[in-house]
Amino acid sequence: MEANARWVALTAIAPVAWGANYFVTREFLPADRPLYGAALRALPAGLALLALRRRRPRGAWWWRSAVLGLVNVSVFFALVYVSSKLLPTSIASTVMAVSPLTMMLIAWPLVSERPRPAHLAGAVTGLVGVCLMLLTGAGAASVPGILAAAAAVLVSSFGHILAKRWSGDADMIATTAWQLTAGGLLLLPVAAVMEGTPPALSPPTLLAFCYVALVATALAFSVWFAGLRHLPAGTVGLIGLLNPVTGVLLGTALAGEVLTIQQLCGLALVLAGVTLGRPGRTGRHIDRHLDDQAPDRLAVRQRTTAKATSRVHDNSTPPP
């Protein structure tokens, strides 16, 4: 129980950092260089992690790093940017909030994790809470923006579950580092062709990129993928609901936005959804009960086998 609680708390660092990343990006990073912004977010983060864990990919991890970097970094960052430019923040965040359900459904065939009723209940509860917090009725929804946000949900959910399936005993920091490095390297030539020269980096912009690369990417992705290794995908997906919660709270604290009663109720529902999706005691108690009964079952099986062997021996022995 304590170990799972620690992994839940550690994994929660990622969506909180990503929620703060919205504010930092909006306030301090250039809006006209999205591809360079994504590359400058991914590549320094990957190189920083490689400095901590100097290990080259081995065997299949050469092409796996490229695939995961393309999906989890290059394509995902670009789709998030497009959706954020075409949609109001409330609608874009709400579309992204369906990722817990998507992760559960994708994890079922890919890693054989069947969603539990508690996970599904938590996902629905959290989604209702996010809708209460973020749907204000302002702004018109763009069909291309909705499609970009939905594609971002599918791409990130598939990429995260794929990373969970492939991780095995691989070093988590090294594999995360190579994903980010590969994603950044794939973005650089595209950014050079599409956006021309890199953006100028003033001191505030440089500090913002340091946060985006080191905290919201290097640290956040490391703990996120570590959580995917040690926790059910449904639980990790529900923890991701803290992302829009963080964005709303920061908007209230730093941008002077008013937190309404509706948003407070939504916040309570999101936290309730995360709590519902935590690994509970029931499953572990059942497993422990079965483990305690295992020696008794083994002894019974051995006695039954011995009796059967004795009968066969007696029947096969010729009479004197």
Short mmCIF file of C-alpha atoms in Angstrom, two decimals:
data_model
loop_
_atom_site.label_atom_id
_atom_site.label_comp_id
_atom_site.label_asym_id
_atom_site.label_seq_id
_atom_site.Cartn_x
_atom_site.Cartn_y
_atom_site.Cartn_z
CA MET A 1 0.00 0.00 0.00
CA GLU A 2 2.76 2.45 0.97
CA ALA A 3 4.82 1.57 -2.12
CA ASN A 4 1.85 2.21 -4.42
CA ALA A 5 1.10 5.49 -2.65
CA ARG A 6 4.70 6.59 -3.21
CA TRP A 7 4.49 5.74 -6.92
CA VAL A 8 1.19 7.62 -7.23
CA ALA A 9 2.74 10.69 -5.57
CA LEU A 10 5.85 10.48 -7.75
CA THR A 11 3.84 10.04 -10.95
CA ALA A 12 1.66 13.02 -10.04
CA ILE A 13 4.71 15.29 -10.50
CA ALA A 14 4.32 14.90 -14.28
CA PRO A 15 0.76 16.23 -14.82
CA VAL A 16 1.36 19.01 -12.30
CA ALA A 17 4.49 20.08 -14.20
CA TRP A 18 2.60 19.86 -17.50
CA GLY A 19 -0.25 21.94 -16.12
CA ALA A 20 2.23 24.66 -15.09
CA ASN A 21 3.84 24.38 -18.52
CA TYR A 22 0.71 25.88 -20.13
CA PHE A 23 1.19 29.08 -18.12
CA VAL A 24 4.95 29.29 -18.78
CA THR A 25 4.52 28.70 -22.50
CA ARG A 26 1.72 31.20 -22.88
CA GLU A 27 3.44 33.95 -20.89
CA PHE A 28 7.12 33.60 -21.79
CA LEU A 29 7.71 31.53 -24.95
CA PRO A 30 7.42 32.80 -28.56
CA ALA A 31 4.08 31.98 -30.13
CA ASP A 32 5.30 32.02 -33.74
CA ARG A 33 7.91 29.24 -33.40
CA PRO A 34 5.99 26.14 -32.29
CA LEU A 35 8.27 23.60 -33.96
CA TYR A 36 11.41 25.23 -32.62
CA GLY A 37 9.68 25.48 -29.25
CA ALA A 38 8.99 21.75 -29.28
CA ALA A 39 12.55 20.95 -30.40
CA LEU A 40 14.10 23.23 -27.76
CA ARG A 41 11.90 21.54 -25.19
CA ALA A 42 12.77 17.97 -26.16
CA LEU A 43 16.42 18.04 -27.21
CA PRO A 44 17.95 19.75 -24.12
CA ALA A 45 15.84 17.48 -21.89
CA GLY A 46 17.12 14.38 -23.66
CA LEU A 47 20.74 15.53 -23.53
CA ALA A 48 20.41 16.38 -19.82
CA LEU A 49 19.16 12.87 -19.05
CA LEU A 50 21.91 11.36 -21.20
CA ALA A 51 24.45 13.26 -19.13
CA LEU A 52 23.04 11.54 -16.04
CA ARG A 53 22.83 8.09 -17.60
CA ARG A 54 25.42 7.61 -20.34
CA ARG A 55 24.09 4.50 -22.00
CA ARG A 56 23.63 3.89 -25.69
CA PRO A 57 20.56 2.04 -26.99
CA ARG A 58 21.12 -1.65 -27.56
CA GLY A 59 19.53 -3.93 -30.08
CA ALA A 60 15.90 -3.12 -30.75
CA TRP A 61 16.08 0.06 -28.68
CA TRP A 62 17.72 1.91 -31.59
CA TRP A 63 14.52 1.80 -33.63
CA ARG A 64 12.24 1.79 -30.59
CA SER A 65 13.73 5.10 -29.43
CA ALA A 66 13.06 6.60 -32.85
CA VAL A 67 9.46 5.35 -32.92
CA LEU A 68 8.68 6.50 -29.38
CA GLY A 69 10.43 9.82 -29.96
CA LEU A 70 8.35 10.40 -33.09
CA VAL A 71 5.07 9.49 -31.37
CA ASN A 72 5.53 10.76 -27.81
CA VAL A 73 7.53 13.90 -28.66
CA SER A 74 7.50 15.12 -32.26
CA VAL A 75 3.93 14.36 -33.37
CA PHE A 76 2.36 14.86 -29.94
CA PHE A 77 3.93 18.28 -29.33
CA ALA A 78 2.89 19.48 -32.80
CA LEU A 79 -0.72 18.31 -32.40
CA VAL A 80 -1.03 19.92 -28.98
CA TYR A 81 0.19 23.21 -30.42
CA VAL A 82 -2.30 23.10 -33.32
CA SER A 83 -5.22 22.31 -31.01
CA SER A 84 -4.23 25.04 -28.55
CA LYS A 85 -4.13 27.61 -31.38
CA LEU A 86 -7.47 26.60 -32.92
CA LEU A 87 -9.54 25.90 -29.79
CA PRO A 88 -10.38 27.78 -26.61
CA THR A 89 -8.29 26.46 -23.73
CA SER A 90 -11.34 25.04 -21.96
CA ILE A 91 -12.41 22.93 -24.94
CA ALA A 92 -8.88 21.76 -25.80
CA SER A 93 -8.23 20.72 -22.21
CA THR A 94 -11.55 18.92 -22.00
CA VAL A 95 -10.82 16.90 -25.14
CA MET A 96 -7.41 15.97 -23.73
CA ALA A 97 -9.09 14.89 -20.49
CA VAL A 98 -10.54 11.79 -22.18
CA SER A 99 -7.01 10.32 -22.21
CA PRO A 100 -7.62 8.12 -19.10
CA LEU A 101 -10.36 6.23 -20.93
CA THR A 102 -8.23 6.03 -24.08
CA MET A 103 -5.23 4.71 -22.16
CA MET A 104 -7.35 2.04 -20.49
CA LEU A 105 -8.81 0.85 -23.81
CA ILE A 106 -5.42 0.79 -25.54
CA ALA A 107 -3.72 -0.93 -22.59
CA TRP A 108 -6.22 -3.80 -22.77
CA PRO A 109 -4.98 -5.31 -26.08
CA LEU A 110 -1.37 -4.05 -25.93
CA VAL A 111 -0.33 -4.94 -22.36
CA SER A 112 -3.26 -7.18 -21.30
CA GLU A 113 -4.45 -4.79 -18.58
CA ARG A 114 -8.20 -5.13 -18.44
CA PRO A 115 -9.75 -1.94 -17.01
CA ARG A 116 -11.25 -2.46 -13.58
CA PRO A 117 -14.66 -1.05 -12.66
CA ALA A 118 -12.96 1.33 -10.21
CA HIS A 119 -10.75 2.69 -12.99
CA LEU A 120 -13.71 3.23 -15.32
CA ALA A 121 -15.72 4.88 -12.55
CA GLY A 122 -12.76 7.11 -11.69
CA ALA A 123 -12.26 8.08 -15.34
CA VAL A 124 -15.92 9.06 -15.79
CA THR A 125 -15.97 10.94 -12.48
CA GLY A 126 -12.79 12.81 -13.31
CA LEU A 127 -14.00 13.68 -16.81
CA VAL A 128 -17.22 15.13 -15.40
CA GLY A 129 -15.14 17.15 -12.97
CA VAL A 130 -12.89 18.49 -15.72
CA CYS A 131 -15.94 19.48 -17.77
CA LEU A 132 -17.32 21.41 -14.78
CA MET A 133 -13.99 23.16 -14.29
CA LEU A 134 -13.21 24.08 -17.86
CA LEU A 135 -16.41 24.30 -19.92
CA THR A 136 -17.49 27.92 -19.73
CA GLY A 137 -19.49 28.09 -22.95
CA ALA A 138 -17.17 30.76 -24.37
CA GLY A 139 -15.69 30.51 -27.85
CA ALA A 140 -16.64 28.48 -30.89
CA ALA A 141 -15.26 25.00 -31.45
CA SER A 142 -13.15 24.50 -34.56
CA VAL A 143 -13.55 21.13 -36.26
CA PRO A 144 -9.83 20.96 -37.25
CA GLY A 145 -8.92 21.91 -33.70
CA ILE A 146 -11.14 19.18 -32.26
CA LEU A 147 -9.59 16.65 -34.64
CA ALA A 148 -6.07 17.77 -33.70
CA ALA A 149 -6.83 17.48 -29.98
CA ALA A 150 -8.43 14.06 -30.45
CA ALA A 151 -5.43 12.93 -32.49
CA ALA A 152 -3.11 14.16 -29.73
CA VAL A 153 -5.03 12.06 -27.20
CA LEU A 154 -4.79 8.95 -29.37
CA VAL A 155 -1.12 9.49 -30.23
CA SER A 156 -0.01 10.11 -26.64
CA SER A 157 -2.10 7.27 -25.21
CA PHE A 158 -0.77 4.82 -27.80
CA GLY A 159 2.80 6.04 -27.33
CA HIS A 160 2.69 5.81 -23.54
CA ILE A 161 1.23 2.30 -23.57
CA LEU A 162 3.76 1.28 -26.23
CA ALA A 163 6.54 2.55 -23.97
CA LYS A 164 5.03 0.56 -21.11
CA ARG A 165 4.95 -2.60 -23.23
CA TRP A 166 8.51 -2.22 -24.46
CA SER A 167 10.12 -1.02 -21.23
CA GLY A 168 10.57 -4.38 -19.50
CA ASP A 169 13.85 -4.29 -17.59
CA ALA A 170 15.30 -1.46 -19.69
CA ASP A 171 16.83 1.50 -17.88
CA MET A 172 14.02 4.05 -17.56
CA ILE A 173 16.15 7.20 -17.56
CA ALA A 174 18.19 6.05 -20.56
CA THR A 175 15.15 5.06 -22.63
CA THR A 176 13.39 8.34 -21.79
CA ALA A 177 16.54 10.27 -22.70
CA TRP A 178 16.79 8.63 -26.10
CA GLN A 179 13.09 9.18 -26.81
CA LEU A 180 13.42 12.91 -26.12
CA THR A 181 16.68 13.18 -28.04
CA ALA A 182 15.27 11.36 -31.05
CA GLY A 183 12.10 13.47 -30.98
CA GLY A 184 14.09 16.70 -30.80
CA LEU A 185 16.42 15.69 -33.63
CA LEU A 186 13.44 14.77 -35.81
CA LEU A 187 11.87 18.18 -35.16
CA LEU A 188 14.93 20.33 -35.91
CA PRO A 189 15.09 19.92 -39.72
CA VAL A 190 11.32 20.30 -40.02
CA ALA A 191 11.46 23.49 -37.94
CA ALA A 192 14.33 24.86 -40.07
CA VAL A 193 12.33 24.30 -43.27
CA MET A 194 8.96 25.50 -41.93
CA GLU A 195 10.00 28.33 -39.58
CA GLY A 196 13.38 29.53 -40.80
CA THR A 197 15.77 30.92 -38.20
CA PRO A 198 15.49 29.94 -34.52
CA PRO A 199 13.84 32.41 -32.13
CA ALA A 200 15.90 34.92 -30.15
CA LEU A 201 16.37 33.90 -26.52
CA SER A 202 16.04 36.76 -24.05
CA PRO A 203 16.84 36.03 -20.37
CA PRO A 204 13.16 35.46 -19.43
CA THR A 205 12.67 33.24 -22.48
CA LEU A 206 15.83 31.29 -21.66
CA LEU A 207 14.68 30.71 -18.08
CA ALA A 208 11.28 29.61 -19.35
CA PHE A 209 12.90 27.11 -21.72
CA CYS A 210 14.98 25.80 -18.80
CA TYR A 211 11.78 25.08 -16.87
CA VAL A 212 10.04 23.60 -19.91
CA ALA A 213 12.99 21.35 -20.81
CA LEU A 214 14.29 20.28 -17.40
CA VAL A 215 11.16 20.19 -15.23
CA ALA A 216 8.15 19.84 -17.55
CA THR A 217 9.96 17.41 -19.86
CA ALA A 218 13.06 15.67 -18.45
CA LEU A 219 11.73 15.22 -14.91
CA ALA A 220 8.06 14.88 -15.88
CA PHE A 221 8.58 12.25 -18.57
CA SER A 222 10.94 10.26 -16.37
CA VAL A 223 8.49 9.96 -13.47
CA TRP A 224 5.56 9.43 -15.87
CA PHE A 225 7.16 6.45 -17.61
CA ALA A 226 8.36 5.12 -14.25
CA GLY A 227 4.77 5.28 -13.03
CA LEU A 228 3.59 3.42 -16.12
CA ARG A 229 6.06 0.66 -15.27
CA HIS A 230 4.95 0.26 -11.63
CA LEU A 231 1.24 1.17 -11.74
CA PRO A 232 -1.74 0.06 -13.87
CA ALA A 233 -2.25 2.19 -16.97
CA GLY A 234 -5.73 3.11 -15.76
CA THR A 235 -4.33 4.55 -12.54
CA VAL A 236 -1.66 6.54 -14.38
CA GLY A 237 -4.24 7.88 -16.81
CA LEU A 238 -6.41 9.12 -13.95
CA ILE A 239 -3.41 10.82 -12.32
CA GLY A 240 -3.07 12.73 -15.59
CA LEU A 241 -6.32 14.55 -14.76
CA LEU A 242 -4.23 16.69 -12.40
CA ASN A 243 -2.94 18.45 -15.52
CA PRO A 244 -6.02 20.64 -16.19
CA VAL A 245 -6.58 21.02 -12.45
CA THR A 246 -3.12 22.57 -12.13
CA GLY A 247 -3.78 24.86 -15.07
CA VAL A 248 -6.99 26.19 -13.53
CA LEU A 249 -5.42 26.69 -10.08
CA LEU A 250 -2.42 28.53 -11.53
CA GLY A 251 -4.73 30.71 -13.59
CA THR A 252 -6.58 31.58 -10.40
CA ALA A 253 -3.45 32.23 -8.35
CA LEU A 254 -1.25 34.00 -10.92
CA ALA A 255 -3.58 35.42 -13.55
CA GLY A 256 -6.28 36.74 -11.24
CA GLU A 257 -8.97 34.37 -12.50
CA VAL A 258 -11.91 33.70 -10.16
CA LEU A 259 -12.51 30.09 -9.08
CA THR A 260 -16.28 29.65 -9.17
CA ILE A 261 -18.45 27.25 -7.19
CA GLN A 262 -18.82 25.17 -10.37
CA GLN A 263 -15.04 24.89 -10.68
CA LEU A 264 -14.66 23.98 -7.01
CA CYS A 265 -17.17 21.16 -7.47
CA GLY A 266 -15.29 20.04 -10.56
CA LEU A 267 -12.00 20.05 -8.66
CA ALA A 268 -13.54 17.86 -5.97
CA LEU A 269 -14.80 15.41 -8.61
CA VAL A 270 -11.39 15.21 -10.29
CA LEU A 271 -9.67 14.44 -7.00
CA ALA A 272 -12.38 11.86 -6.27
CA GLY A 273 -11.74 10.26 -9.68
CA VAL A 274 -7.99 10.03 -9.01
CA THR A 275 -8.72 8.48 -5.61
CA LEU A 276 -11.10 5.91 -7.14
CA GLY A 277 -8.44 4.85 -9.61
CA ARG A 278 -5.70 4.23 -7.06
CA PRO A 279 -4.66 0.59 -6.57
CA GLY A 280 -6.92 -0.55 -3.74
CA ARG A 281 -6.43 -3.01 -0.98
CA THR A 282 -8.97 -5.53 -2.19
CA GLY A 283 -6.89 -6.94 -4.99
CA ARG A 284 -3.77 -7.15 -2.85
CA HIS A 285 -5.70 -8.80 -0.01
CA ILE A 286 -7.01 -11.41 -2.43
CA ASP A 287 -3.51 -12.01 -3.78
CA ARG A 288 -2.10 -12.29 -0.28
CA HIS A 289 -4.91 -14.67 0.74
CA LEU A 290 -4.17 -16.85 -2.27
CA ASP A 291 -0.46 -16.77 -1.48
CA ASP A 292 -1.17 -17.85 2.11
CA GLN A 293 -3.28 -20.74 0.87
CA ALA A 294 -0.72 -21.82 -1.73
CA PRO A 295 1.29 -24.13 0.62
CA ASP A 296 -1.92 -25.88 1.73
CA ARG A 297 -3.01 -26.37 -1.87
CA LEU A 298 0.43 -27.70 -2.76
CA ALA A 299 0.37 -30.17 0.12
CA VAL A 300 -3.08 -31.43 -0.89
CA ARG A 301 -1.95 -31.78 -4.49
CA GLN A 302 1.15 -33.72 -3.42
CA ARG A 303 -0.89 -36.10 -1.24
CA THR A 304 -3.37 -36.68 -4.06
CA THR A 305 -0.55 -37.37 -6.51
CA ALA A 306 1.10 -39.78 -4.04
CA LYS A 307 -2.15 -41.71 -3.56
CA ALA A 308 -2.72 -41.93 -7.30
CA THR A 309 0.84 -43.15 -7.85
CA SER A 310 0.41 -45.72 -5.10
CA ARG A 311 -2.79 -47.07 -6.66
CA VAL A 312 -1.16 -47.33 -10.07
CA HIS A 313 1.80 -49.11 -8.53
CA ASP A 314 -0.46 -51.54 -6.67
CA ASN A 315 -2.52 -52.32 -9.79
CA SER A 316 0.55 -52.86 -11.94
CA THR A 317 2.31 -55.18 -9.46
CA PRO A 318 1.76 -58.88 -10.42
CA PRO A 319 0.25 -61.15 -7.76
CA PRO A 320 2.68 -63.39 -5.86
#
